[in-house]
Short mmCIF file of C-alpha atoms in Angstrom, two decimals:
data_model
loop_
_atom_site.label_atom_id
_atom_site.label_comp_id
_atom_site.label_asym_id
_atom_site.label_seq_id
_atom_site.Cartn_x
_atom_site.Cartn_y
_atom_site.Cartn_z
CA MET H 183 -1.81 -120.97 103.70
CA SER H 184 1.49 -121.85 102.44
CA VAL H 185 4.58 -119.58 103.19
CA LYS H 186 7.51 -119.19 100.67
CA ALA H 187 10.56 -118.50 101.59
CA ALA H 188 12.46 -115.33 100.63
CA PRO H 189 14.98 -115.78 97.87
CA CYS H 190 18.60 -116.82 98.80
CA PHE H 191 21.41 -115.16 97.05
CA ARG H 192 25.20 -116.87 97.43
CA LEU H 193 28.34 -114.52 97.48
CA ASP H 194 31.29 -116.27 95.72
CA VAL H 195 33.76 -115.03 97.96
CA ARG H 196 36.32 -115.80 95.59
CA THR H 197 34.91 -113.06 93.18
CA VAL H 198 35.91 -110.04 95.58
CA PRO H 199 39.49 -110.68 97.15
CA ARG H 200 40.28 -108.23 99.68
CA LYS H 201 43.12 -107.98 102.18
CA ARG H 202 41.75 -107.10 105.81
CA GLU H 203 44.98 -104.98 106.61
CA ASP H 204 43.84 -103.02 103.43
CA SER H 205 40.41 -102.55 104.50
CA MET H 206 41.40 -101.32 107.68
CA LYS H 207 43.58 -98.14 106.53
CA ARG H 208 42.50 -94.93 106.05
CA THR H 209 44.41 -94.53 103.17
CA SER H 210 43.51 -94.47 99.47
CA LYS H 211 46.31 -95.04 96.49
CA LYS H 212 46.22 -93.60 93.16
CA ASP H 213 48.81 -94.63 90.77
CA GLY H 214 49.99 -96.92 93.28
CA LYS H 215 51.34 -94.51 95.37
CA ALA H 216 49.95 -94.29 99.25
CA GLN H 217 48.23 -90.94 99.96
CA LEU H 218 48.27 -88.95 103.32
CA PRO H 219 45.52 -90.43 105.63
CA ALA H 220 41.88 -88.80 105.07
CA GLY H 221 41.24 -86.92 108.30
CA PRO H 222 39.76 -87.69 111.38
CA THR H 223 36.72 -89.98 111.32
CA GLN H 224 33.05 -89.05 112.68
CA ARG H 225 33.96 -91.01 115.95
CA GLN H 226 37.02 -89.41 116.67
CA LEU H 227 35.36 -85.54 116.08
CA ARG H 228 32.60 -86.81 118.03
CA ALA H 229 34.73 -87.76 120.70
CA GLY H 230 36.92 -84.78 120.90
CA GLU H 231 33.53 -82.49 121.29
CA LEU H 232 32.77 -84.40 123.98
CA ILE H 233 36.32 -84.13 125.54
CA ARG H 234 36.09 -80.69 124.94
CA HIS H 235 32.83 -80.02 126.46
CA ALA H 236 33.44 -81.54 129.75
CA LEU H 237 36.94 -80.55 130.19
CA VAL H 238 35.59 -77.10 129.93
CA GLU H 239 33.06 -78.14 132.45
CA VAL H 240 36.02 -79.54 134.80
CA LEU H 241 38.32 -76.42 134.08
CA ARG H 242 35.38 -73.87 135.42
CA GLU H 243 34.46 -76.52 138.63
CA GLU H 244 37.37 -77.43 139.83
CA GLU H 245 40.51 -75.39 141.55
CA ILE H 246 43.91 -76.09 140.23
CA HIS H 247 46.44 -74.56 142.55
CA ASP H 248 49.32 -73.66 140.64
CA GLU H 249 50.81 -69.96 140.24
CA ALA H 250 51.01 -69.68 136.56
CA LEU H 251 46.96 -70.55 136.30
CA GLN H 252 46.09 -68.18 139.12
CA GLY H 253 43.82 -65.52 137.78
CA VAL H 254 44.44 -66.66 134.32
CA SER H 255 41.06 -67.66 131.98
CA VAL H 256 41.70 -70.31 129.48
CA THR H 257 39.93 -71.03 125.95
CA LEU H 258 39.69 -74.68 125.26
CA THR H 259 39.26 -74.34 121.36
CA GLU H 260 39.53 -77.73 120.19
CA VAL H 261 40.37 -81.14 121.18
CA ARG H 262 41.95 -83.47 118.65
CA MET H 263 41.77 -87.24 119.46
CA SER H 264 43.87 -89.95 118.21
CA PRO H 265 42.54 -93.20 115.90
CA ASP H 266 42.32 -94.99 119.32
CA LEU H 267 40.60 -92.40 121.25
CA ARG H 268 43.16 -93.15 124.11
CA HIS H 269 45.07 -89.68 123.41
CA ALA H 270 43.80 -86.32 123.39
CA THR H 271 45.71 -83.09 122.14
CA CYS H 272 43.73 -80.32 123.53
CA PHE H 273 44.73 -76.63 122.09
CA ILE H 274 44.46 -73.90 124.36
CA GLU H 275 44.46 -69.61 124.23
CA PRO H 276 44.54 -67.79 127.45
CA LEU H 277 41.74 -65.14 127.22
CA GLY H 278 43.56 -61.77 125.93
CA ALA H 279 46.61 -63.77 124.35
CA ALA H 280 46.25 -63.01 121.18
CA VAL H 281 45.25 -59.09 121.94
CA SER H 282 48.08 -57.12 121.35
CA GLY H 283 49.09 -54.86 124.79
CA THR H 284 47.45 -57.28 127.61
CA GLY H 285 50.43 -58.24 129.19
CA LEU H 286 50.64 -62.09 128.24
CA ASP H 287 53.86 -62.70 126.44
CA ALA H 288 55.19 -65.83 125.02
CA ALA H 289 56.83 -66.85 128.17
CA HIS H 290 53.96 -66.47 130.22
CA ILE H 291 51.98 -69.00 127.83
CA ARG H 292 54.41 -71.18 127.82
CA GLN H 293 54.07 -71.17 131.54
CA ILE H 294 50.41 -71.52 131.55
CA VAL H 295 50.64 -74.67 129.03
CA GLU H 296 53.30 -76.51 131.20
CA ALA H 297 51.29 -76.03 134.41
CA LEU H 298 48.38 -77.54 132.53
CA ASN H 299 50.53 -80.31 131.42
CA ARG H 300 51.67 -80.78 135.22
CA HIS H 301 48.20 -81.27 136.06
CA ALA H 302 47.29 -83.39 133.14
CA ARG H 303 46.74 -86.13 135.17
CA PHE H 304 44.76 -84.90 137.85
CA LEU H 305 42.24 -83.23 134.95
CA ARG H 306 42.17 -86.88 133.45
CA GLY H 307 40.70 -88.67 136.57
CA VAL H 308 38.09 -85.77 137.11
CA LEU H 309 37.23 -85.93 133.48
CA GLY H 310 36.78 -89.25 133.74
CA ARG H 311 33.75 -88.87 136.25
CA HIS H 312 32.32 -86.51 133.80
CA ILE H 313 32.49 -88.41 130.51
CA ASP H 314 31.13 -92.04 129.72
CA MET H 315 33.62 -93.89 127.48
CA LYS H 316 35.64 -96.81 127.88
CA PHE H 317 39.05 -94.91 128.29
CA THR H 318 39.74 -91.71 129.48
CA PRO H 319 42.60 -90.43 127.10
CA ASP H 320 45.86 -88.84 128.14
CA LEU H 321 45.56 -85.06 128.13
CA ARG H 322 48.22 -83.22 125.99
CA PHE H 323 47.69 -79.03 126.38
CA ILE H 324 49.35 -77.07 123.46
CA HIS H 325 49.04 -73.25 122.84
CA ASP H 326 46.62 -72.74 119.55
CA GLU H 327 48.69 -70.59 117.41
CA SER H 328 45.46 -69.95 115.13
CA PHE H 329 44.44 -66.75 116.96
CA GLY H 330 47.71 -65.42 116.39
CA THR H 331 48.23 -66.06 112.58
CA ALA H 332 44.36 -64.73 112.18
CA ALA H 333 45.57 -61.77 113.95
CA TYR H 334 48.69 -61.60 111.68
CA MET H 335 46.40 -61.80 108.58
CA ASP H 336 44.16 -59.60 109.30
CA ALA H 337 47.10 -57.05 109.96
CA LEU H 338 47.99 -57.72 106.28
CA PHE H 339 44.98 -57.29 104.74
CA ALA H 340 44.85 -53.76 106.56
CA LYS H 341 48.10 -52.53 104.46
CA PRO H 342 47.29 -50.14 102.25
CA GLU H 343 49.46 -51.93 99.53
CA VAL H 344 47.23 -55.15 99.75
CA GLN H 345 43.91 -52.89 100.13
CA ARG H 346 44.84 -51.66 96.57
CA ASP H 347 45.38 -54.87 94.99
CA LEU H 348 41.99 -55.94 96.07
CA ARG H 349 40.32 -52.87 95.26
CA SER H 350 41.97 -53.24 92.06
CA HIS H 351 41.03 -56.91 91.51
CA ASP H 352 37.67 -56.30 92.31
CA ASP H 353 37.62 -53.64 89.68
CA ALA H 354 38.75 -56.24 87.11
CA LEU H 355 36.02 -58.48 88.00
CA ASP H 356 33.24 -55.93 87.55
CA GLU H 357 34.20 -54.89 84.47
CA ASN H 358 34.40 -58.72 82.84
CA GLY H 359 31.05 -59.13 84.49
CA ASP H 360 32.32 -61.87 86.71
CA ASP H 361 30.44 -62.71 89.71
CA GLN H 362 32.05 -65.00 92.34
#
């Protein structure tokens, strides 16, 4: 019985010139101009979700002694990780802050965010025991403005002038037979 060796393919390195620093960047060049980064990597997104879930558990289980946080429920909406996974920006929304008339004004929301940032080192220490990562990221808390923006857009769409324009646009599409 004879054993045949698999064919050996040789790649000529000189045919593929590549600079290491260019291959590591997450930007693309078109027309000789550098563009903005392509966005977060899958690794950043996965780590952000891991941190978010673990931080929700930490905030639920741990007692934080601060006047600004007494009786306040906080929604952790998103965690964005830095490319090296050493810094996490946590977007929070105090429960009911986006609903008008709940008594949470901008000053109170700012106090809640400042209190969480004061206790970020404590939360980081507890978080390190809940996650399995090489480094526990530094935490920075920011108020999530997307709920306020969504409420503003809903209010705009509810205006009679906008409703009229939307109906006339839909009628024009129905007359032309365009389906979208």
